[in-house]
Tab-separated table of C-alpha atoms in Angstrom:
chain	number	residue	atom	x	y	z
A	1	MET	CA	-15.820	-37.304	-47.393
A	2	ILE	CA	-14.210	-34.332	-45.965
A	3	GLU	CA	-11.821	-34.302	-49.144
A	4	ASN	CA	-14.843	-33.886	-51.303
A	5	PHE	CA	-16.357	-31.052	-49.174
A	6	ASN	CA	-16.740	-27.719	-50.936
A	7	VAL	CA	-18.825	-24.560	-50.140
A	8	MET	CA	-18.398	-21.558	-52.367
A	9	GLY	CA	-14.988	-22.839	-53.307
A	10	LEU	CA	-14.035	-23.382	-49.724
A	11	SER	CA	-12.760	-26.881	-48.453
A	12	TYR	CA	-13.939	-28.232	-44.932
A	13	TYR	CA	-10.704	-26.599	-43.381
A	14	GLY	CA	-11.545	-23.217	-45.223
A	15	VAL	CA	-15.022	-23.314	-43.877
A	16	THR	CA	-14.039	-24.032	-40.363
A	17	GLY	CA	-11.432	-21.394	-40.646
A	18	LEU	CA	-14.045	-18.815	-41.794
A	19	PHE	CA	-16.564	-20.059	-39.104
A	20	ASN	CA	-13.648	-19.781	-36.302
A	21	GLY	CA	-12.850	-16.264	-37.704
A	22	LEU	CA	-16.221	-14.728	-37.601
A	23	VAL	CA	-17.032	-16.044	-34.386
A	24	ALA	CA	-13.843	-14.966	-32.717
A	25	LEU	CA	-14.172	-11.538	-34.256
A	26	GLY	CA	-17.784	-11.065	-33.074
A	27	VAL	CA	-16.890	-12.145	-29.606
A	28	GLY	CA	-13.856	-9.936	-29.551
A	29	LEU	CA	-15.710	-6.800	-30.648
A	30	TYR	CA	-18.505	-7.458	-28.383
A	31	ILE	CA	-16.449	-7.858	-25.156
A	32	LEU	CA	-14.416	-4.840	-26.180
A	33	TRP	CA	-17.567	-2.994	-26.489
A	34	ARG	CA	-18.921	-4.303	-23.199
A	35	GLY	CA	-15.831	-3.300	-21.139
A	36	ALA	CA	-13.292	-1.355	-22.912
A	37	GLY	CA	-12.129	0.227	-19.840
A	38	ASN	CA	-11.577	-2.949	-18.109
A	39	PRO	CA	-8.111	-4.553	-18.763
A	40	VAL	CA	-9.450	-8.029	-18.469
A	41	TYR	CA	-12.057	-7.367	-21.124
A	42	ARG	CA	-9.443	-5.620	-23.443
A	43	SER	CA	-6.780	-8.363	-23.041
A	44	PHE	CA	-9.351	-11.081	-24.136
A	45	ALA	CA	-10.584	-8.954	-26.797
A	46	ALA	CA	-7.051	-8.760	-28.119
A	47	PHE	CA	-6.761	-12.567	-27.949
A	48	SER	CA	-10.005	-13.078	-29.702
A	49	ILE	CA	-9.217	-10.526	-32.610
A	50	SER	CA	-5.915	-12.321	-33.177
A	51	VAL	CA	-7.463	-15.547	-33.371
A	52	ALA	CA	-10.097	-14.123	-35.819
A	53	LEU	CA	-7.399	-12.493	-38.157
A	54	TRP	CA	-5.368	-15.821	-38.251
A	55	SER	CA	-8.465	-17.753	-38.895
A	56	MET	CA	-9.801	-15.560	-41.790
A	57	ALA	CA	-6.418	-15.526	-43.414
A	58	TYR	CA	-6.465	-19.370	-42.965
A	59	ALA	CA	-9.700	-19.487	-44.775
A	60	PHE	CA	-8.451	-17.382	-47.786
A	61	TRP	CA	-5.257	-19.691	-47.918
A	62	GLN	CA	-7.440	-22.685	-48.065
A	63	ARG	CA	-9.403	-21.233	-51.061
A	64	GLN	CA	-6.240	-20.567	-53.191
A	65	GLN	CA	-5.465	-23.101	-56.004
A	66	SER	CA	-1.876	-22.120	-56.978
A	67	GLU	CA	0.979	-22.692	-54.836
A	68	SER	CA	2.322	-18.985	-54.974
A	69	ASP	CA	-1.240	-17.645	-53.734
A	70	ALA	CA	-1.461	-20.288	-51.137
A	71	LEU	CA	2.024	-19.402	-49.913
A	72	PHE	CA	1.225	-15.700	-49.656
A	73	PHE	CA	-1.931	-16.303	-47.535
A	74	ILE	CA	-0.363	-18.912	-45.185
A	75	ARG	CA	2.580	-16.505	-44.585
A	76	LEU	CA	-0.102	-13.658	-43.907
A	77	ALA	CA	-1.886	-16.142	-41.611
A	78	MET	CA	1.241	-16.844	-39.804
A	79	THR	CA	1.897	-13.122	-39.398
A	80	PHE	CA	-1.354	-12.821	-37.250
A	81	CYS	CA	-0.527	-16.085	-35.543
A	82	TYR	CA	2.437	-14.584	-33.681
A	83	PHE	CA	0.020	-12.431	-31.669
A	84	ILE	CA	-2.196	-15.084	-30.363
A	85	PRO	CA	-0.001	-16.684	-27.425
A	86	PHE	CA	1.255	-13.330	-26.285
A	87	SER	CA	-2.442	-11.780	-26.160
A	88	PHE	CA	-3.416	-15.014	-24.372
A	89	LEU	CA	-0.664	-14.532	-21.866
A	90	TRP	CA	-1.742	-11.004	-21.322
A	91	PHE	CA	-5.130	-12.122	-20.691
A	92	ALA	CA	-4.091	-14.775	-18.353
A	93	GLN	CA	-1.963	-12.528	-16.367
A	94	THR	CA	-4.772	-9.809	-16.194
A	95	PHE	CA	-7.439	-12.070	-15.146
A	96	THR	CA	-5.357	-13.798	-12.513
A	97	ALA	CA	-3.773	-10.471	-11.204
A	98	GLU	CA	-5.459	-10.657	-7.949
A	99	GLU	CA	-3.941	-14.047	-7.016
A	100	ASN	CA	-0.491	-13.809	-9.060
A	101	GLY	CA	0.484	-10.068	-9.054
A	102	GLU	CA	-0.036	-7.393	-11.683
A	103	ALA	CA	0.286	-7.981	-15.399
A	104	LEU	CA	2.567	-5.939	-17.256
A	105	PRO	CA	1.401	-2.957	-19.382
A	106	GLY	CA	-0.552	-4.123	-22.310
A	107	TYR	CA	1.853	-2.854	-25.024
A	108	LEU	CA	4.602	-4.807	-23.704
A	109	TYR	CA	2.840	-8.009	-24.924
A	110	PHE	CA	2.961	-6.797	-28.459
A	111	ILE	CA	6.608	-5.838	-28.869
A	112	LEU	CA	8.088	-9.452	-29.671
A	113	PRO	CA	5.089	-10.537	-31.978
A	114	CYS	CA	5.515	-7.231	-33.937
A	115	ILE	CA	9.219	-8.206	-34.341
A	116	LEU	CA	8.303	-11.764	-35.493
A	117	ALA	CA	5.747	-10.379	-37.823
A	118	THR	CA	8.361	-8.356	-39.715
A	119	PHE	CA	9.806	-11.806	-40.618
A	120	GLY	CA	6.320	-13.260	-41.587
A	121	PHE	CA	7.161	-13.398	-45.446
A	122	HIS	CA	10.791	-14.467	-45.081
A	123	PRO	CA	11.692	-17.828	-46.489
A	124	MET	CA	12.922	-18.991	-43.221
A	125	THR	CA	9.406	-18.751	-41.791
A	126	ILE	CA	7.757	-20.794	-44.508
A	127	PRO	CA	9.837	-21.896	-47.487
A	128	GLY	CA	7.020	-23.567	-49.531
A	129	VAL	CA	3.896	-25.656	-49.565
A	130	ARG	CA	3.009	-29.173	-50.231
A	131	ASP	CA	0.151	-31.667	-50.563
A	132	ILE	CA	-0.105	-33.979	-47.622
A	133	ALA	CA	-2.758	-36.489	-46.308
A	134	GLY	CA	-5.115	-35.425	-49.078
A	135	VAL	CA	-4.805	-31.706	-48.131
A	136	ARG	CA	-3.548	-29.391	-50.794
A	137	ASN	CA	-0.925	-26.618	-50.319
A	138	TRP	CA	0.007	-27.271	-46.714
A	139	PRO	CA	2.950	-25.197	-45.385
A	140	LEU	CA	6.514	-26.426	-44.765
A	141	PRO	CA	7.912	-25.158	-41.417
A	142	GLY	CA	10.948	-23.057	-41.505
A	143	PRO	CA	13.481	-22.471	-38.693
A	144	PHE	CA	11.692	-19.310	-37.593
A	145	VAL	CA	8.305	-21.278	-37.254
A	146	ASN	CA	10.133	-24.041	-35.416
A	147	VAL	CA	11.313	-21.498	-32.804
A	148	PHE	CA	7.830	-20.009	-32.653
A	149	VAL	CA	6.135	-23.146	-31.941
A	150	LEU	CA	8.183	-23.943	-28.929
A	151	LEU	CA	7.761	-20.411	-27.624
A	152	CYS	CA	4.091	-20.806	-28.366
A	153	ASN	CA	3.762	-23.990	-26.394
A	154	GLY	CA	5.819	-22.460	-23.461
A	155	LEU	CA	3.633	-19.181	-23.365
A	156	VAL	CA	0.481	-21.125	-23.352
A	157	LEU	CA	1.567	-23.785	-20.622
A	158	TYR	CA	2.616	-21.013	-18.607
A	159	SER	CA	-0.780	-19.194	-19.035
A	160	PHE	CA	-2.664	-22.358	-17.965
A	161	TRP	CA	-0.408	-22.591	-14.945
A	162	LEU	CA	-1.317	-19.060	-13.946
A	163	LEU	CA	-4.909	-20.058	-14.307
A	164	ALA	CA	-4.346	-23.260	-12.154
A	165	LYS	CA	-2.551	-21.374	-9.615
A	166	SER	CA	-5.126	-18.810	-9.437
A	167	TRP	CA	-7.828	-21.343	-8.936
A	168	ARG	CA	-6.198	-22.921	-6.121
A	169	LEU	CA	-5.838	-19.675	-4.159
A	170	ALA	CA	-9.255	-18.095	-5.107
A	171	ALA	CA	-12.617	-18.289	-3.493
A	172	ALA	CA	-15.625	-20.419	-4.687
A	173	ALA	CA	-17.215	-17.795	-6.907
A	174	LYS	CA	-13.851	-16.636	-8.614
A	175	ARG	CA	-12.966	-20.291	-8.985
A	176	LYS	CA	-16.082	-20.989	-10.935
A	177	GLN	CA	-15.086	-18.183	-13.349
A	178	ILE	CA	-11.404	-19.429	-13.690
A	179	LEU	CA	-12.963	-22.943	-14.293
A	180	TRP	CA	-15.142	-21.600	-17.199
A	181	VAL	CA	-12.195	-19.653	-18.760
A	182	GLY	CA	-9.772	-22.608	-18.380
A	183	ILE	CA	-12.092	-25.270	-19.904
A	184	LEU	CA	-13.261	-23.117	-22.894
A	185	THR	CA	-9.850	-21.773	-23.828
A	186	LEU	CA	-8.320	-25.218	-23.496
A	187	GLY	CA	-10.958	-26.546	-25.928
A	188	ALA	CA	-10.111	-23.740	-28.301
A	189	TRP	CA	-6.375	-24.396	-27.851
A	190	VAL	CA	-6.755	-28.037	-28.650
A	191	GLY	CA	-8.823	-27.763	-31.635
A	192	GLY	CA	-6.423	-25.082	-33.300
A	193	SER	CA	-3.289	-26.933	-32.451
A	194	THR	CA	-4.334	-29.916	-34.646
A	195	ASN	CA	-3.151	-27.955	-37.477
A	196	TRP	CA	0.404	-28.490	-36.601
A	197	PHE	CA	0.428	-32.177	-37.217
A	198	LEU	CA	0.480	-31.854	-40.760
A	199	TRP	CA	3.312	-29.142	-40.783
A	200	TYR	CA	5.546	-31.770	-39.471
A	201	GLY	CA	4.392	-34.455	-41.822
A	202	ILE	CA	2.097	-36.337	-39.329
A	203	ALA	CA	-0.817	-37.533	-41.250
A	204	ILE	CA	-3.404	-36.225	-38.792
A	205	PRO	CA	-5.743	-33.681	-40.482
A	206	PRO	CA	-7.041	-30.895	-38.478
A	207	ILE	CA	-10.749	-32.081	-38.406
A	208	PRO	CA	-11.367	-30.581	-34.906
A	209	ASN	CA	-10.311	-27.095	-35.939
A	210	PHE	CA	-13.964	-25.912	-35.498
A	211	PHE	CA	-13.498	-26.435	-31.650
A	212	VAL	CA	-12.056	-22.878	-31.641
A	213	GLY	CA	-15.185	-21.307	-32.893
A	214	VAL	CA	-17.591	-23.516	-30.716
A	215	CYS	CA	-15.499	-22.600	-27.619
A	216	PHE	CA	-15.824	-18.894	-28.508
A	217	ILE	CA	-19.508	-19.178	-28.787
A	218	LEU	CA	-19.691	-20.802	-25.294
A	219	ILE	CA	-17.460	-18.046	-23.887
A	220	ALA	CA	-19.734	-15.489	-25.462
A	221	TYR	CA	-22.665	-17.248	-23.734
A	222	ALA	CA	-20.686	-17.266	-20.378
A	223	VAL	CA	-20.151	-13.540	-20.494
A	224	LEU	CA	-23.878	-12.903	-21.197
A	225	SER	CA	-25.421	-15.585	-18.876
A	226	ALA	CA	-22.904	-16.135	-15.995
A	227	ASN	CA	-21.197	-12.526	-15.884
A	228	LEU	CA	-17.817	-13.979	-16.881
A	229	PHE	CA	-15.172	-11.286	-16.454
A	230	ASP	CA	-17.911	-9.162	-14.843
A	231	LEU	CA	-16.464	-6.503	-12.369
A	232	ASP	CA	-19.918	-6.600	-10.516
A	233	THR	CA	-18.777	-9.912	-9.115
A	234	LEU	CA	-16.383	-8.271	-6.410
A	235	THR	CA	-19.449	-5.999	-5.320
A	236	GLU	CA	-21.578	-9.341	-4.864
A	237	LEU	CA	-18.882	-11.003	-3.087
A	238	VAL	CA	-18.272	-8.333	-0.637
A	239	THR	CA	-21.862	-8.331	0.231
A	240	ASP	CA	-21.579	-12.087	0.636
A	241	ALA	CA	-18.678	-11.579	3.041
A	242	LYS	CA	-20.877	-9.117	5.139
A	243	LEU	CA	-23.747	-11.679	5.076
A	244	SER	CA	-21.377	-14.256	6.381
A	245	ALA	CA	-20.237	-12.078	9.245
A	246	LEU	CA	-24.124	-11.424	9.974
A	247	THR	CA	-24.457	-15.278	10.257
A	248	THR	CA	-21.886	-15.327	13.019
A	249	PHE	CA	-23.433	-12.397	14.697
A	250	ALA	CA	-26.789	-14.171	14.641
A	251	ALA	CA	-25.169	-17.412	16.037
A	252	GLY	CA	-23.785	-15.322	18.904
A	253	MET	CA	-26.905	-13.371	19.606
A	254	SER	CA	-28.927	-16.843	19.631
A	255	HIS	CA	-26.467	-18.258	22.261
A	256	GLU	CA	-26.520	-15.344	24.345
A	257	LEU	CA	-30.319	-14.780	24.381
A	258	ARG	CA	-31.114	-18.480	25.297
A	259	ASN	CA	-30.028	-18.035	28.969
A	260	PRO	CA	-31.951	-14.793	29.931
A	261	LEU	CA	-35.041	-16.003	27.881
A	262	TYR	CA	-34.898	-19.293	29.655
A	263	ILE	CA	-34.914	-17.778	33.143
A	264	ILE	CA	-37.740	-15.291	32.222
A	265	LYS	CA	-39.742	-18.259	30.923
A	266	SER	CA	-39.171	-20.355	34.043
A	267	ARG	CA	-39.983	-17.606	36.474
A	268	ALA	CA	-43.311	-16.828	34.516
A	269	GLU	CA	-44.377	-20.236	34.808
A	270	ILE	CA	-43.700	-20.406	38.422
A	271	TYR	CA	-45.941	-17.302	38.950
A	272	LEU	CA	-48.629	-18.779	36.785
A	273	ASP	CA	-48.611	-21.741	38.879
A	274	SER	CA	-48.642	-19.511	42.011
A	275	SER	CA	-52.195	-18.374	41.510
A	276	LYS	CA	-53.152	-22.087	42.104
A	277	ASN	CA	-50.577	-22.937	44.897
A	278	VAL	CA	-48.837	-20.149	46.660
A	279	ALA	CA	-46.898	-22.681	48.779
A	280	VAL	CA	-45.543	-24.267	45.853
A	281	ALA	CA	-44.458	-20.929	44.350
A	282	VAL	CA	-42.608	-19.756	47.476
A	283	SER	CA	-40.858	-23.156	47.620
A	284	ALA	CA	-39.994	-23.054	44.139
A	285	GLN	CA	-38.148	-19.608	44.790
A	286	ARG	CA	-35.820	-21.498	47.088
A	287	GLY	CA	-36.290	-18.859	49.866
A	288	LYS	CA	-36.425	-15.703	47.643
A	289	SER	CA	-39.070	-13.147	48.313
A	290	PRO	CA	-41.771	-12.370	45.371
A	291	GLU	CA	-39.903	-8.936	44.940
A	292	GLU	CA	-36.434	-10.633	44.670
A	293	ALA	CA	-37.921	-13.072	42.131
A	294	MET	CA	-39.379	-10.539	40.025
A	295	GLN	CA	-36.188	-8.399	40.213
A	296	ILE	CA	-34.426	-11.527	38.616
A	297	VAL	CA	-37.016	-11.467	35.792
A	298	LEU	CA	-36.653	-7.876	35.159
A	299	ASN	CA	-32.873	-7.923	35.204
A	300	GLU	CA	-32.783	-10.828	32.648
A	301	ALA	CA	-35.529	-8.881	30.399
A	302	THR	CA	-33.077	-5.977	30.586
A	303	ARG	CA	-29.954	-8.310	29.715
A	304	ALA	CA	-31.806	-9.576	26.646
A	305	MET	CA	-32.844	-6.153	25.461
A	306	ASP	CA	-29.280	-5.182	25.907
A	307	ILE	CA	-28.197	-8.076	23.639
A	308	ILE	CA	-30.606	-7.105	20.976
A	309	GLN	CA	-29.488	-3.423	21.172
A	310	ARG	CA	-25.917	-4.362	20.991
A	311	PHE	CA	-26.621	-6.608	18.002
A	312	SER	CA	-28.623	-3.962	16.045
A	313	ASN	CA	-25.948	-1.245	16.650
A	314	PHE	CA	-23.247	-3.500	15.402
A	315	VAL	CA	-24.913	-4.675	12.185
A	316	LYS	CA	-27.243	-1.703	11.094
A	317	PRO	CA	-26.686	-0.364	7.793
A	318	LYS	CA	-23.860	2.476	7.673
A	319	VAL	CA	-23.581	5.258	5.234
A	320	ASP	CA	-20.280	5.183	3.368
A	321	VAL	CA	-18.916	8.514	5.204
A	322	SER	CA	-16.124	8.438	7.619
A	323	SER	CA	-17.197	9.601	11.051
A	324	LYS	CA	-13.837	9.376	12.957
A	325	GLN	CA	-13.968	9.967	16.540
A	326	VAL	CA	-11.923	8.967	19.783
A	327	VAL	CA	-12.840	5.556	20.280
A	328	VAL	CA	-12.059	3.525	23.581
A	329	LEU	CA	-10.276	0.418	22.476
A	330	LYS	CA	-11.159	-1.842	25.320
A	331	LYS	CA	-14.746	-1.266	24.593
A	332	VAL	CA	-14.492	-1.881	20.753
A	333	ILE	CA	-12.630	-5.190	21.388
A	334	ASP	CA	-14.806	-6.495	24.198
A	335	ASP	CA	-17.878	-5.822	21.905
A	336	VAL	CA	-16.392	-7.842	19.139
A	337	LEU	CA	-15.125	-10.761	21.421
A	338	TRP	CA	-18.711	-10.764	22.887
A	339	PHE	CA	-20.167	-11.654	19.434
A	340	LEU	CA	-17.362	-14.176	18.933
A	341	SER	CA	-17.520	-15.810	22.410
A	342	SER	CA	-19.669	-18.804	21.548
A	343	GLU	CA	-17.442	-19.739	18.645
A	344	ILE	CA	-14.330	-19.352	20.883
A	345	THR	CA	-15.981	-21.584	23.597
A	346	MET	CA	-17.197	-24.134	20.997
A	347	LYS	CA	-13.732	-24.507	19.518
A	348	GLY	CA	-12.130	-24.591	23.115
A	349	ILE	CA	-9.829	-21.783	22.239
A	350	GLU	CA	-7.821	-20.250	25.077
A	351	LEU	CA	-8.518	-16.184	24.852
A	352	SER	CA	-5.950	-13.784	26.119
A	353	VAL	CA	-6.805	-9.938	26.233
A	354	ASP	CA	-4.640	-7.160	27.438
A	355	ILE	CA	-5.928	-3.683	26.745
A	356	PRO	CA	-5.006	-0.871	28.941
A	357	GLU	CA	-8.053	1.001	30.527
A	358	GLY	CA	-8.654	4.429	28.885
A	359	LEU	CA	-6.279	3.682	25.909
A	360	THR	CA	-8.111	5.510	22.986
A	361	VAL	CA	-7.533	5.857	19.227
A	362	TYR	CA	-8.883	8.105	16.390
A	363	SER	CA	-10.980	6.082	14.179
A	364	ASP	CA	-14.427	5.479	12.831
A	365	GLN	CA	-15.835	3.049	15.559
A	366	ARG	CA	-17.775	0.846	13.173
A	367	ASP	CA	-14.851	0.393	10.749
A	368	LEU	CA	-12.509	-0.494	13.613
A	369	GLU	CA	-14.944	-2.923	14.887
A	370	GLU	CA	-15.198	-4.599	11.464
A	371	ILE	CA	-11.279	-4.693	11.247
A	372	ILE	CA	-10.896	-6.173	14.592
A	373	PHE	CA	-13.870	-8.744	14.051
A	374	ASN	CA	-12.312	-9.916	10.736
A	375	LEU	CA	-8.770	-10.361	11.993
A	376	ALA	CA	-10.161	-12.278	15.191
A	377	LYS	CA	-12.516	-14.481	13.013
A	378	ASN	CA	-9.607	-15.228	10.562
A	379	SER	CA	-7.559	-16.258	13.448
A	380	ILE	CA	-10.318	-18.649	14.973
A	381	GLU	CA	-10.919	-20.101	11.584
A	382	ALA	CA	-7.092	-20.772	10.967
A	383	MET	CA	-6.801	-22.891	14.282
A	384	SER	CA	-7.754	-26.498	14.446
A	385	ALA	CA	-11.075	-27.891	16.021
A	386	ARG	CA	-8.944	-28.998	18.883
A	387	GLY	CA	-8.659	-25.317	20.084
A	388	GLY	CA	-5.718	-22.983	20.165
A	389	ARG	CA	-4.772	-19.589	21.565
A	390	LEU	CA	-6.102	-16.109	20.498
A	391	SER	CA	-4.153	-13.148	22.042
A	392	ILE	CA	-5.336	-9.406	21.572
A	393	SER	CA	-3.360	-6.749	23.114
A	394	ALA	CA	-2.571	-3.036	22.837
A	395	PHE	CA	0.234	-0.651	23.803
A	396	SER	CA	1.555	2.833	23.184
A	397	LYS	CA	5.063	3.167	22.398
A	398	GLU	CA	7.120	5.857	20.297
A	399	GLY	CA	4.284	8.120	19.082
A	400	LYS	CA	2.308	4.958	18.062
A	401	ILE	CA	-0.520	2.851	19.451
A	402	ALA	CA	-0.434	-0.741	18.431
A	403	VAL	CA	-3.057	-3.366	18.476
A	404	LEU	CA	-1.855	-6.987	18.036
A	405	VAL	CA	-4.131	-9.622	16.963
A	406	SER	CA	-2.104	-13.219	17.444
A	407	ASP	CA	-2.796	-16.802	16.996
A	408	ASN	CA	-0.778	-20.062	17.191
A	409	GLY	CA	-2.338	-21.601	14.110
A	410	PRO	CA	-0.437	-22.961	11.141
A	411	GLY	CA	0.771	-19.688	9.952
A	412	ILE	CA	0.771	-18.221	6.400
A	413	ASN	CA	3.355	-19.079	3.536
A	414	LYS	CA	5.494	-16.491	1.827
A	415	GLU	CA	3.516	-17.059	-1.508
A	416	ILE	CA	0.093	-16.282	0.187
A	417	LYS	CA	1.642	-13.346	2.279
A	418	ARG	CA	2.619	-11.464	-0.845
A	419	HIS	CA	-1.154	-11.311	-1.933
A	420	LEU	CA	-2.854	-11.558	1.355
A	421	PHE	CA	-5.036	-8.573	1.134
A	422	THR	CA	-6.103	-9.093	-2.460
A	423	PRO	CA	-9.879	-10.240	-2.830
A	424	PHE	CA	-10.774	-13.915	-3.514
A	425	LEU	CA	-7.778	-15.208	-1.618
A	426	THR	CA	-8.941	-17.972	0.717
A	427	HIS	CA	-5.411	-19.578	1.369
A	428	GLY	CA	-6.759	-23.094	1.355
A	429	LYS	CA	-9.873	-22.705	3.491
A	430	VAL	CA	-12.927	-24.648	2.323
A	431	HIS	CA	-15.495	-21.997	3.448
A	432	GLY	CA	-15.380	-18.299	3.104
A	433	THR	CA	-15.678	-15.909	0.235
A	434	GLY	CA	-11.708	-14.682	0.456
A	435	LEU	CA	-12.695	-11.217	1.238
A	436	GLY	CA	-12.293	-10.634	4.921
A	437	LEU	CA	-8.751	-9.509	4.997
A	438	TYR	CA	-9.437	-7.381	1.769
A	439	LEU	CA	-12.039	-5.558	3.456
A	440	VAL	CA	-9.691	-5.190	6.676
A	441	LYS	CA	-7.036	-3.452	4.330
A	442	LYS	CA	-9.643	-1.220	2.740
A	443	LEU	CA	-10.944	-0.126	5.978
A	444	ALA	CA	-7.552	0.336	7.453
A	445	ASP	CA	-6.552	2.630	4.670
A	446	LYS	CA	-9.738	4.618	5.002
A	447	ASN	CA	-8.852	5.293	8.575
A	448	ASP	CA	-5.040	5.770	7.998
A	449	ILE	CA	-4.382	2.643	10.131
A	450	SER	CA	-1.183	0.776	8.902
A	451	ILE	CA	-1.355	-2.986	9.104
A	452	ARG	CA	1.464	-5.416	9.155
A	453	LEU	CA	1.648	-9.287	9.249
A	454	ASP	CA	4.249	-11.313	10.941
A	455	SER	CA	3.826	-14.968	10.315
A	456	ASP	CA	6.121	-17.865	9.222
A	457	LYS	CA	4.706	-21.259	7.905
A	458	SER	CA	7.693	-23.127	9.385
A	459	ARG	CA	7.343	-22.145	12.937
A	460	GLY	CA	3.469	-21.430	12.820
A	461	GLY	CA	1.520	-18.671	14.311
A	462	CYS	CA	0.285	-15.562	12.835
A	463	GLN	CA	0.367	-11.882	14.291
A	464	PHE	CA	-1.522	-8.856	12.772
A	465	GLN	CA	-0.566	-5.444	14.062
A	466	LEU	CA	-2.574	-2.366	13.492
A	467	ALA	CA	-0.642	0.803	14.002
A	468	PHE	CA	-2.321	4.200	15.010
A	469	SER	CA	-0.621	7.605	15.242
A	470	ILE	CA	-1.012	9.040	18.680
A	471	SER	CA	-1.202	12.633	17.250
A	472	ALA	CA	-4.245	11.665	15.287
A	473	ASN	CA	-5.996	10.906	18.536
A	474	LEU	CA	-5.752	14.600	19.687
A	475	VAL	CA	-7.600	15.882	16.686
């Protein structure tokens, strides 16, 4: 049935080639139009357009009747084909740069395929064509094609390995994007790779070749509906990270408010009863005078108001303008630990704090609170449910003031340390957005605070050091 398929002089394989080419070209141009300034968009557009040019030349090849014309167009198609695995590698490295390191400059990915393309019409690339498995004028592979097939498979496998590695390190939202990309591009590669069987005399016709176009349509849908490759994703996840922190604050406030409100409630109930039975009321006060009992209520109400005020100060919106000032370190760290106290207690963590009285730094207080909070919370989450030890200390030495946040958790391996402050990195945690340490680095840079990590997975434990210049404190 496929052998008799004919539309406007095109066989089934010609029609699938034209379909793939038009779809890939449309997707590539759309993505380039949508984000020409974004290297992820540019690299994927290059991949799409390479696939489109190969597919269109493929369709013209399938339309030819003479061997000489068919040979010309299949050689032309192969000239474009050389760019496909290299542009896909460019895209994979750019898309996973946060987890795997920066990609090379874009032009470097085109040097080798340009060299290969100069040999596109050489007989050692495709010496001739033949009929096989009911398909006319299928190419015979020359030595150059054999080398390219090995190179192509290696580049594609490496690209998917980068995606898999990035998926393992990324947070949930980025994982969803990587999964979309991985599944859809894998489908396109599987469909297109079925063309190689006939090259090597294996009588399996490339019927699934249309998968290429279908997968590119789905990629276009994902870009439109799921914001695939969208730069706004990072902004949204930063907001999610802050909301996650607010959840912790709210839990701490709820825990701290419970006790004073309970005392106020119980004292109020006693005084309501006192209007009926004064003797019972006095007895219930356990020897305290009415004035003393009311003072307890007043103290606890003041305590509850202080808790609410501290929470409000800590989480109220802040304009994105630095307001550096001389900040008392002990107060900042005490405030942060106050919010984390319930979580520290619940996990049975041993807390050690050694901050000299009167030690100050020059920083934006709100930024510094957020830095300390994220580092301490990261340490708490890294330690097991059975407890651990969290230490926060500070000292002044050799023109620097240093704050150390240490834990005895499992430590961090070298691979993750290299990309620790990049967004979406969760280093194996089930929960979290992977943005806590990214925000730490961003705020530290903003306040001219240097940050260093000392951690070794083999011996466990993790220590972050924040360094402030003493001279800055005199401003």
